[in-house]
PDB file of C-alpha atoms in Angstrom:
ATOM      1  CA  UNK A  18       0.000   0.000   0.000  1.00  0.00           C
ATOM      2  CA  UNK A  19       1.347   3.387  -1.051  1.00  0.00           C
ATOM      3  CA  UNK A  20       1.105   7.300  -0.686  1.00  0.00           C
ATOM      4  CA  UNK A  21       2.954   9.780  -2.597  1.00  0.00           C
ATOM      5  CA  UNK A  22       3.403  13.149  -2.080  1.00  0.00           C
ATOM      6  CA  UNK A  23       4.336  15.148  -5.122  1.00  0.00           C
ATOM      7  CA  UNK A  24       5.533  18.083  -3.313  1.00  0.00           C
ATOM      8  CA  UNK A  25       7.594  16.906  -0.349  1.00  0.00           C
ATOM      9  CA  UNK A  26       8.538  14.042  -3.030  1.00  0.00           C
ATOM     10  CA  UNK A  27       8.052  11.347  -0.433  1.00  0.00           C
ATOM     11  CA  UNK A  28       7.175   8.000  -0.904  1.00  0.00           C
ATOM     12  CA  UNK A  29       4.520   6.403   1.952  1.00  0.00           C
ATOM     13  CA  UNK A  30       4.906   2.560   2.153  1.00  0.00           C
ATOM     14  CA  UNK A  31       3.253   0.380   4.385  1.00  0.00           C
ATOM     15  CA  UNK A  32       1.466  -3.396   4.501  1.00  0.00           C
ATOM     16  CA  UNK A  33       2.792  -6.890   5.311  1.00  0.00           C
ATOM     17  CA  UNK A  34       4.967  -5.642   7.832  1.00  0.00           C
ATOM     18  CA  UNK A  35       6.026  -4.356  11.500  1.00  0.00           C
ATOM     19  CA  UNK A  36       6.904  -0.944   9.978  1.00  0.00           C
ATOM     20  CA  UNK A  37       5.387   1.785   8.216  1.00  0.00           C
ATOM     21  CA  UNK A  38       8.134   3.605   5.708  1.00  0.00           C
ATOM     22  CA  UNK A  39       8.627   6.867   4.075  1.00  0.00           C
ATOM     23  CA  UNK A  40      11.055   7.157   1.632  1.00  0.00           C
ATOM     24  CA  UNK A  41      12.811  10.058  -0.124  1.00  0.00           C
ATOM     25  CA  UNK A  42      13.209   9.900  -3.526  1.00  0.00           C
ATOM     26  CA  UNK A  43      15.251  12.958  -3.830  1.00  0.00           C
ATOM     27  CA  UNK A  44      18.077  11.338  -1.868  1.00  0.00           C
ATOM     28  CA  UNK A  45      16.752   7.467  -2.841  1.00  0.00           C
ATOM     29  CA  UNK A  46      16.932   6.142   1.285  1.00  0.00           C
ATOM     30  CA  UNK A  47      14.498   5.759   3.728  1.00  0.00           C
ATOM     31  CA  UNK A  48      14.126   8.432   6.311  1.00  0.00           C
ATOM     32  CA  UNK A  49      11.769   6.880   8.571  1.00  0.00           C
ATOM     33  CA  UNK A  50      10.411   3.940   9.595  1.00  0.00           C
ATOM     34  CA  UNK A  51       7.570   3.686  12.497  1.00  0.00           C
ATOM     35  CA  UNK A  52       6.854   0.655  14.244  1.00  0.00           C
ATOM     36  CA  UNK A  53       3.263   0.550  13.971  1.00  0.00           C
ATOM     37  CA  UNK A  54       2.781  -1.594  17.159  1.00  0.00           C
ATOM     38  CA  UNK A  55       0.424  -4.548  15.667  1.00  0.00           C
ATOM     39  CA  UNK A  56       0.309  -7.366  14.325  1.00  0.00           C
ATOM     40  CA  UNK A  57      -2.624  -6.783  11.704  1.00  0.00           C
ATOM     41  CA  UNK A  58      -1.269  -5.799   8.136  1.00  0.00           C
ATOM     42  CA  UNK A  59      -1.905  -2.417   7.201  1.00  0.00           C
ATOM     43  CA  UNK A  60      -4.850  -1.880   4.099  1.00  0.00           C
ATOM     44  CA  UNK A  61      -5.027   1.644   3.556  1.00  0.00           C
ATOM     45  CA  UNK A  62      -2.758   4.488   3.579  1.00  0.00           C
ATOM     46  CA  UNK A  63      -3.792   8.379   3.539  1.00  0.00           C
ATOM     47  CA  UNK A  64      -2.233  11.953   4.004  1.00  0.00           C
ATOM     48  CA  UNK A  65      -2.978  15.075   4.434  1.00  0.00           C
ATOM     49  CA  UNK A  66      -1.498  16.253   0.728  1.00  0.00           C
ATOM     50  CA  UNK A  67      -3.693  17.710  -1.797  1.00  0.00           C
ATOM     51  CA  UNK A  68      -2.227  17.679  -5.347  1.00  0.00           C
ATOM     52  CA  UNK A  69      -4.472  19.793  -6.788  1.00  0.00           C
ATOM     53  CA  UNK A  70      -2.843  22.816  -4.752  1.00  0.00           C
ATOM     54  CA  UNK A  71       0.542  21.857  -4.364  1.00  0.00           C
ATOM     55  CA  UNK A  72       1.934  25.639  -3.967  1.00  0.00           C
ATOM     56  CA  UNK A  73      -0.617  27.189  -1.861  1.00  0.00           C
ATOM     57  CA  UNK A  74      -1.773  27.019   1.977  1.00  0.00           C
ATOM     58  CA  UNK A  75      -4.231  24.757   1.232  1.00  0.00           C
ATOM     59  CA  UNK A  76      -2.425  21.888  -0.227  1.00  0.00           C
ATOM     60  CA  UNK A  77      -2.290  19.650   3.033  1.00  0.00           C
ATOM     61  CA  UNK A  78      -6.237  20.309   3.565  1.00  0.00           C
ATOM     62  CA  UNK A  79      -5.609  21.940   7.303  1.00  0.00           C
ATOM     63  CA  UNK A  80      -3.023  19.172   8.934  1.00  0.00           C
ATOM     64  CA  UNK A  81      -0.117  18.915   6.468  1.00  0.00           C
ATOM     65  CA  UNK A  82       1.826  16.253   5.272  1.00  0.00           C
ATOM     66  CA  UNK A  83       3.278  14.587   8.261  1.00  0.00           C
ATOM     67  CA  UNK A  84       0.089  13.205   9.283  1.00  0.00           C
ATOM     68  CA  UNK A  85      -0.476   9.764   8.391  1.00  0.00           C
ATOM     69  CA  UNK A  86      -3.746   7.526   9.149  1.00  0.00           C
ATOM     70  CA  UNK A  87      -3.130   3.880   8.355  1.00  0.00           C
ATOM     71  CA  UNK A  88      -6.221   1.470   8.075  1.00  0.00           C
ATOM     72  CA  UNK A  89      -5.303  -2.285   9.418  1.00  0.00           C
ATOM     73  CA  UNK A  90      -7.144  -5.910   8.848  1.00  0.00           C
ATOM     74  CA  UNK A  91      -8.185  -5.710  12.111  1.00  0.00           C
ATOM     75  CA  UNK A  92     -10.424  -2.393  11.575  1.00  0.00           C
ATOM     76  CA  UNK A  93      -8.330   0.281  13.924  1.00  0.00           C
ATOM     77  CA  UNK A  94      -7.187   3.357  12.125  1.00  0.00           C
ATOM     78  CA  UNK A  95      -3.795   4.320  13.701  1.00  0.00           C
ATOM     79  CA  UNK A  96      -2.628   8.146  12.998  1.00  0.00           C
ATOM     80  CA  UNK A  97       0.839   8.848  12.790  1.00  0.00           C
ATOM     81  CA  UNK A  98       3.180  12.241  12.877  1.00  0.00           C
ATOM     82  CA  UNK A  99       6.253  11.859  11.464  1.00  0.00           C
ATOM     83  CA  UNK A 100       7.836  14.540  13.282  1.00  0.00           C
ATOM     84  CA  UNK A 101       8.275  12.764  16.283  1.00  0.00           C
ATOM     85  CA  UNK A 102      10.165  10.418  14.079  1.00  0.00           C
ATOM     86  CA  UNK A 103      12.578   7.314  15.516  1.00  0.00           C
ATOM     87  CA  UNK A 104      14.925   7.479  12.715  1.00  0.00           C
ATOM     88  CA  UNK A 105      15.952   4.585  10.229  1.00  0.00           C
ATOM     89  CA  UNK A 106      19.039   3.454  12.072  1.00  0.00           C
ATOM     90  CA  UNK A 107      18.992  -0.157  12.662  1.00  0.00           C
ATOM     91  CA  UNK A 108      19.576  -1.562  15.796  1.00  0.00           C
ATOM     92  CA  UNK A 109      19.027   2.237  17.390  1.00  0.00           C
ATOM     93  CA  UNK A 110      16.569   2.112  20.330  1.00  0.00           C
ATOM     94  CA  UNK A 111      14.287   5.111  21.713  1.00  0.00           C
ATOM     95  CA  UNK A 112      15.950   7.011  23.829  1.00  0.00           C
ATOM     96  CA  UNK A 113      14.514   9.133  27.249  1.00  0.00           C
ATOM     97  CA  UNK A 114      12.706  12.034  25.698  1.00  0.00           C
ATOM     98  CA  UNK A 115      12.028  10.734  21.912  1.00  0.00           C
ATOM     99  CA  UNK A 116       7.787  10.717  21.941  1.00  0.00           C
ATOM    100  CA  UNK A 117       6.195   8.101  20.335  1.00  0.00           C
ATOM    101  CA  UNK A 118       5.152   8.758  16.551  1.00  0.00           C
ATOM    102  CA  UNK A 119       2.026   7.141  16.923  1.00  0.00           C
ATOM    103  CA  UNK A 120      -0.726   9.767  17.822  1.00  0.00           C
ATOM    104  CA  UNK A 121      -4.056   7.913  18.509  1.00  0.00           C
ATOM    105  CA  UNK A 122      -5.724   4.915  17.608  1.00  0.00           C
ATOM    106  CA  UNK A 123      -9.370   4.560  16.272  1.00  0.00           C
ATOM    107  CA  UNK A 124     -11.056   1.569  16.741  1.00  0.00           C
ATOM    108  CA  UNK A 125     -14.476   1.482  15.934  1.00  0.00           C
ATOM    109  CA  UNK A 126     -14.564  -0.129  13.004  1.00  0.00           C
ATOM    110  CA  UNK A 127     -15.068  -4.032  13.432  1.00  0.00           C
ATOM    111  CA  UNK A 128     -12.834  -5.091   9.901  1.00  0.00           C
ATOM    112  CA  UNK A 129     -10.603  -5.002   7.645  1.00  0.00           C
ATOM    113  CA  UNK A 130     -10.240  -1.086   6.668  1.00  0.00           C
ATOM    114  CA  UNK A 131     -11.096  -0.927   2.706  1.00  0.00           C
ATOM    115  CA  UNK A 132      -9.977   2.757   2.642  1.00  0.00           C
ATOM    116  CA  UNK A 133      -9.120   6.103   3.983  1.00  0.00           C
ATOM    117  CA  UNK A 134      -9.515   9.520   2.684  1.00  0.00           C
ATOM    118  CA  UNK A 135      -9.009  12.869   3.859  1.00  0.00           C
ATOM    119  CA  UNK A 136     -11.691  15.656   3.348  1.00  0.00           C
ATOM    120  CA  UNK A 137     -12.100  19.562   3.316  1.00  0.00           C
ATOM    121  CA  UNK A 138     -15.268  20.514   2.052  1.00  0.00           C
ATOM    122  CA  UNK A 139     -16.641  23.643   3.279  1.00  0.00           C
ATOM    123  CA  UNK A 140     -13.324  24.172   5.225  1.00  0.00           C
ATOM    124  CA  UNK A 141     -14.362  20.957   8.373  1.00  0.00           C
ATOM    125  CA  UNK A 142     -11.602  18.808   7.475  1.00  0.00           C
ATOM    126  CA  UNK A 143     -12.187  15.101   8.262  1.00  0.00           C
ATOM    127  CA  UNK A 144     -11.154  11.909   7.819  1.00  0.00           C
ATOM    128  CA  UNK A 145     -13.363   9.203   6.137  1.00  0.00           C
ATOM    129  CA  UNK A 146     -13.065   5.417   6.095  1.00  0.00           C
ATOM    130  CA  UNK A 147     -14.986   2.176   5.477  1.00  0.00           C
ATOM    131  CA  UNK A 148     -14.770  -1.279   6.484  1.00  0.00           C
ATOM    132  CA  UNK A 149     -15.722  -4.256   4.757  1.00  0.00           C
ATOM    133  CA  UNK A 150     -18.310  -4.609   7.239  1.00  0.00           C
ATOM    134  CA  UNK A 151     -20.185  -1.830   5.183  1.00  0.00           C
ATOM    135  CA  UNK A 152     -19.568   1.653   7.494  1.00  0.00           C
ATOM    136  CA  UNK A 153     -18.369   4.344   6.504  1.00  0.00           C
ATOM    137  CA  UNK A 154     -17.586   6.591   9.615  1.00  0.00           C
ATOM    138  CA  UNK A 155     -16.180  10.397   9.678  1.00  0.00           C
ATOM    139  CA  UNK A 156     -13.494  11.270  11.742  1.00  0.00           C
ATOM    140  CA  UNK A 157     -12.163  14.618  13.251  1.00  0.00           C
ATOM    141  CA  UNK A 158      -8.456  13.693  14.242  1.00  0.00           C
ATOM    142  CA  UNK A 159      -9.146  15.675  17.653  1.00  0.00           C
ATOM    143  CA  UNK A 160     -11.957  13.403  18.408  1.00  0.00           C
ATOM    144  CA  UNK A 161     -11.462   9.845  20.253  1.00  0.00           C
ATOM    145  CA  UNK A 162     -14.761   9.374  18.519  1.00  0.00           C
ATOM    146  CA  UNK A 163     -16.234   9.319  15.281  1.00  0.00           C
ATOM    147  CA  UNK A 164     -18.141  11.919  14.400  1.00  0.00           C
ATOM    148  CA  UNK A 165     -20.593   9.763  12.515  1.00  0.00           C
ATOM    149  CA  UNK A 166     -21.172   6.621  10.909  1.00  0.00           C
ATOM    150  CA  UNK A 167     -23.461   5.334   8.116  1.00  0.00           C
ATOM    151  CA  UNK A 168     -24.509   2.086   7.455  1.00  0.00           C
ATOM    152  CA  UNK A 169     -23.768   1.978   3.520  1.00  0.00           C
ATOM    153  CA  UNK A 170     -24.420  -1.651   2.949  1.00  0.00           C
ATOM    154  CA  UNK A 171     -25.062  -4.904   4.022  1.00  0.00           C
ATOM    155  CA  UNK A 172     -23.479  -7.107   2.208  1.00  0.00           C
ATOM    156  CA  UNK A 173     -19.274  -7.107   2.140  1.00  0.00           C
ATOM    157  CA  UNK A 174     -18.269  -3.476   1.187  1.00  0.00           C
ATOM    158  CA  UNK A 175     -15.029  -4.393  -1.436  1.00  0.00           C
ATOM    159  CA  UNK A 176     -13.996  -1.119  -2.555  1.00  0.00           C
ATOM    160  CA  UNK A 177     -15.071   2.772  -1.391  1.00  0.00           C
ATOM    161  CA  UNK A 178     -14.076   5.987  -2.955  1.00  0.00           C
ATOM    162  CA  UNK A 179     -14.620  10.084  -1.806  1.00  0.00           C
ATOM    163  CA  UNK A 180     -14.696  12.263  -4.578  1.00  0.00           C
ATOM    164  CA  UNK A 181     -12.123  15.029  -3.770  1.00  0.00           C
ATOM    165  CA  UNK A 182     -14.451  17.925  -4.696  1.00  0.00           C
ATOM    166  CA  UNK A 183     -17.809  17.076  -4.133  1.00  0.00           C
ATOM    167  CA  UNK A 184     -19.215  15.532  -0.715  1.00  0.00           C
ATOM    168  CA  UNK A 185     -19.856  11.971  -2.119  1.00  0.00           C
ATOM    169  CA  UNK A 186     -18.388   8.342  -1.754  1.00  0.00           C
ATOM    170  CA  UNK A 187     -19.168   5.497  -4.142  1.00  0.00           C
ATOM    171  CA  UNK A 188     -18.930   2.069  -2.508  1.00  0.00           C
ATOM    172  CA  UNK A 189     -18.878  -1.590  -4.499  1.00  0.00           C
ATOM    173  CA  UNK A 190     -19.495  -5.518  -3.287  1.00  0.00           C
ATOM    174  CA  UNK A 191     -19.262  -8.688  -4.175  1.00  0.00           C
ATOM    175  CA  UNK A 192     -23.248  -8.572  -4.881  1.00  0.00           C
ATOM    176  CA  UNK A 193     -22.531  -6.763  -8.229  1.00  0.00           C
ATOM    177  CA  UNK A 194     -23.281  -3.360  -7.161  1.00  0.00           C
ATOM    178  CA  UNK A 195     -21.886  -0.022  -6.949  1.00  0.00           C
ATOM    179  CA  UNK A 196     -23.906   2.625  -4.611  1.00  0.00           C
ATOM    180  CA  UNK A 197     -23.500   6.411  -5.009  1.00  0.00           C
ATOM    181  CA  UNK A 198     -24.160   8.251  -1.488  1.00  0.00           C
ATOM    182  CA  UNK A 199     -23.935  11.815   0.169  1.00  0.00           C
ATOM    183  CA  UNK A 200     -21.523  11.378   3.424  1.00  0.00           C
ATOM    184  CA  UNK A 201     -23.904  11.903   5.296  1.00  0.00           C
ATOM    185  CA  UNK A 202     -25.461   8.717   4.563  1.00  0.00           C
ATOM    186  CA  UNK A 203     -28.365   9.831   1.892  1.00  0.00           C
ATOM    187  CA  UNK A 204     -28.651   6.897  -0.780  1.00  0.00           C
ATOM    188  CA  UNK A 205     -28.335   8.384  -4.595  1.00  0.00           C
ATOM    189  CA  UNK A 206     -28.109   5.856  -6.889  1.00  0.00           C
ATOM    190  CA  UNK A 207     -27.471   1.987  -7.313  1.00  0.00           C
ATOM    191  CA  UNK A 208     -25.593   0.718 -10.205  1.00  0.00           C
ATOM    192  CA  UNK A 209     -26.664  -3.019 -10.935  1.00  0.00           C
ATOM    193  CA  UNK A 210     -26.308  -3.554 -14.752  1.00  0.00           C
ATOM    194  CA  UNK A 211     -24.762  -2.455 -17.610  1.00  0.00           C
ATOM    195  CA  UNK A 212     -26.387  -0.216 -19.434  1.00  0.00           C
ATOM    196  CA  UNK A 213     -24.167  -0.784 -23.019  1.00  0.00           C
ATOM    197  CA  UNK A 214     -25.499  -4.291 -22.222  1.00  0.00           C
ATOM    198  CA  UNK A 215     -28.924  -4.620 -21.617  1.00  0.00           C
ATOM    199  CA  UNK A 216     -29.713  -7.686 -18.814  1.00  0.00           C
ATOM    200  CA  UNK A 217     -25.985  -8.056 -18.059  1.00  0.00           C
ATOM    201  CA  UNK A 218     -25.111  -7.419 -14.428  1.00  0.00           C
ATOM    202  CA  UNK A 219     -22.098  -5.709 -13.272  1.00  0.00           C
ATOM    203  CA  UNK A 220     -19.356  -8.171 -11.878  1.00  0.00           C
ATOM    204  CA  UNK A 221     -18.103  -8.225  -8.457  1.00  0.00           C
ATOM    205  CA  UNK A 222     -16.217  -4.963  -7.516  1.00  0.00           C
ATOM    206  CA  UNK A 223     -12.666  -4.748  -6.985  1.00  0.00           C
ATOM    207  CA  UNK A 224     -12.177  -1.287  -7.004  1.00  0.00           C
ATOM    208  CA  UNK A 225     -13.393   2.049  -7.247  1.00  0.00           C
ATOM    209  CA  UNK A 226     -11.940   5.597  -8.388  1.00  0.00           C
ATOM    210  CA  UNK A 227     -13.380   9.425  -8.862  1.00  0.00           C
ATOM    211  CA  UNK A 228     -12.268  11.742 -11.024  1.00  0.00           C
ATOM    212  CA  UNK A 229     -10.186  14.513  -9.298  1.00  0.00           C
ATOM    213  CA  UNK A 230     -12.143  17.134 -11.068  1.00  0.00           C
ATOM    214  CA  UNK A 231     -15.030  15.479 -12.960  1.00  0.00           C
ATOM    215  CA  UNK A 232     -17.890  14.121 -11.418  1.00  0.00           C
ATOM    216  CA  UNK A 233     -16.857  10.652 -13.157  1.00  0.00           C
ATOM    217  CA  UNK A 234     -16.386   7.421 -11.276  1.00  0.00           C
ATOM    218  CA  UNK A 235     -14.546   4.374 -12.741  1.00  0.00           C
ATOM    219  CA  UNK A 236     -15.218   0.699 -11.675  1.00  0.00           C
ATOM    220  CA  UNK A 237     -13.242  -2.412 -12.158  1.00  0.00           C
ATOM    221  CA  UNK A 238     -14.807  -6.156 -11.511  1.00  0.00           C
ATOM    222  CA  UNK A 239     -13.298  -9.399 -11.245  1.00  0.00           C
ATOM    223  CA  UNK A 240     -14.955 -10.101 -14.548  1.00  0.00           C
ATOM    224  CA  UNK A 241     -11.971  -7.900 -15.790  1.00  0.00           C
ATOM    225  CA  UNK A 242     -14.601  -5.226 -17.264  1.00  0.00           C
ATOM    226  CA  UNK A 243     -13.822  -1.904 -16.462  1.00  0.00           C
ATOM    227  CA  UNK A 244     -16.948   0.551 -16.462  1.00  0.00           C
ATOM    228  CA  UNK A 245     -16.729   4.319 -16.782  1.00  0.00           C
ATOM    229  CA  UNK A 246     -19.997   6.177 -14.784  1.00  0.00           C
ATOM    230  CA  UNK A 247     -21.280   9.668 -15.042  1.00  0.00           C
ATOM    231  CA  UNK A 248     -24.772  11.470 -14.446  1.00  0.00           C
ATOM    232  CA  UNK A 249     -27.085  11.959 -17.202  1.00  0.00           C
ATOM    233  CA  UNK A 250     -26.799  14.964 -19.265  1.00  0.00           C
ATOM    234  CA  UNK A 251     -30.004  16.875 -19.264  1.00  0.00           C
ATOM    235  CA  UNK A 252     -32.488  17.248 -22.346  1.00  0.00           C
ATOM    236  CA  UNK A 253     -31.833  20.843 -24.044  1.00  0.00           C
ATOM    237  CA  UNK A 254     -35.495  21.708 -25.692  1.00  0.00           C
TER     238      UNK A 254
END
């Protein structure tokens, strides 16, 4: 699982393993590595950076880019700061006044984290994740709680995407379909079939991806179809 930040030109690298990395590629070594403390594999990766701003004050949507949250198999999100880094030195343990990089730990989610995104929409900036489980839950980093949750499905949630402009999240399953929702929980639209081919249902989602800009969501199945969604275009009389 990856995050890259274009400006800071780091490299975010985390899964299989007892440490989360982040890697300059300016200078091609690792900087830092955090223990993240568990033994569940990490599933999701998200920072602050925006790189649709990447020169202004906005760019790290209100927390910049040495925040980290990290979504695990085991459903906790664990949020990490970088600046109170252990450094990349093997064998080198913490010494008496190093703080631990690990901020807080979320754990309110019952499984495996499908994915994490970070959010600024009418300047609240939040964090929002789903579990296969089906929740999606909204988090402000200052809160031990969430500050919501919505019950987007019942059946396995496989893949979730938040548009990075407009308040909405598409989630997929298994059950061949692909629902469009407000994040606050208000149902939009269900996708079930093809429309290019009439009676033909979509195949079991994989993954899911917005458009930065458009209002455009593309779907991939296990059928190995990829499917390209937008709304309707209105009638001009």
């Amino acid at each position: 699982i990856c995050e890259w930040q274009q400006m800071t030109g780091t490299l975010i690298a985390g899964g299989n393993s007892k440490n989360l990395h982040c890697w300059s590629m300016a200078e091609e070594k690792c900087k830092v590595a955090l223990d993240i403390e568990t033994d569940a594999c990490i599933t999701s990766l998200a920072t602050a950076w925006d790189e649709d701003n990447p020169m202004t004050h906005t760019a790290y949507r209100g927390m910049g880019p040495d925040i980290i949250v990290a979504g695990h198999s085991d459903g906790t999100l664990k949020i990490f700061d970088i600046r109170m880094k252990r450094p990349a030195v093997s064998g080198e343990r913490t010494r008496g006044g190093r703080r631990n990089p690990m901020v807080s730990t979320f754990s309110e989610h019952g499984s495996w984290i499908v994915d994490t995104s970070f959010t600024s929409y009418g300047g609240k900036y939040e964090v929002v994740s789903g579990s296969v489980a089906g929740d999606i839950r909204a988090w402000d980093l200052r809160s031990p709680h969430s500050l919501r949750a919505i019950e987007a499905q019942r059946s396995p949630m496989t893949a979730l995407s938040v548009h990075k402009k407009i308040p909405i999240a598409a989630t997929g399953s298994h059950a061949q379909f692909i629902k469009i929702l407000t994040l606050e929980g208000e149902a939009l639209q269900v996708a079930r079939f093809h429309e290019e081919l009439p009676g033909h249902r979509i195949g079991p989602v994989s993954c899911l991806e917005f458009h930065k800009q458009k209002l455009v969501l593309a779907a991939g199945s296990t059928n190995s179809y990829v499917s390209i969604y937008q709304p309707r275009q209105p009638l001009i009389r």
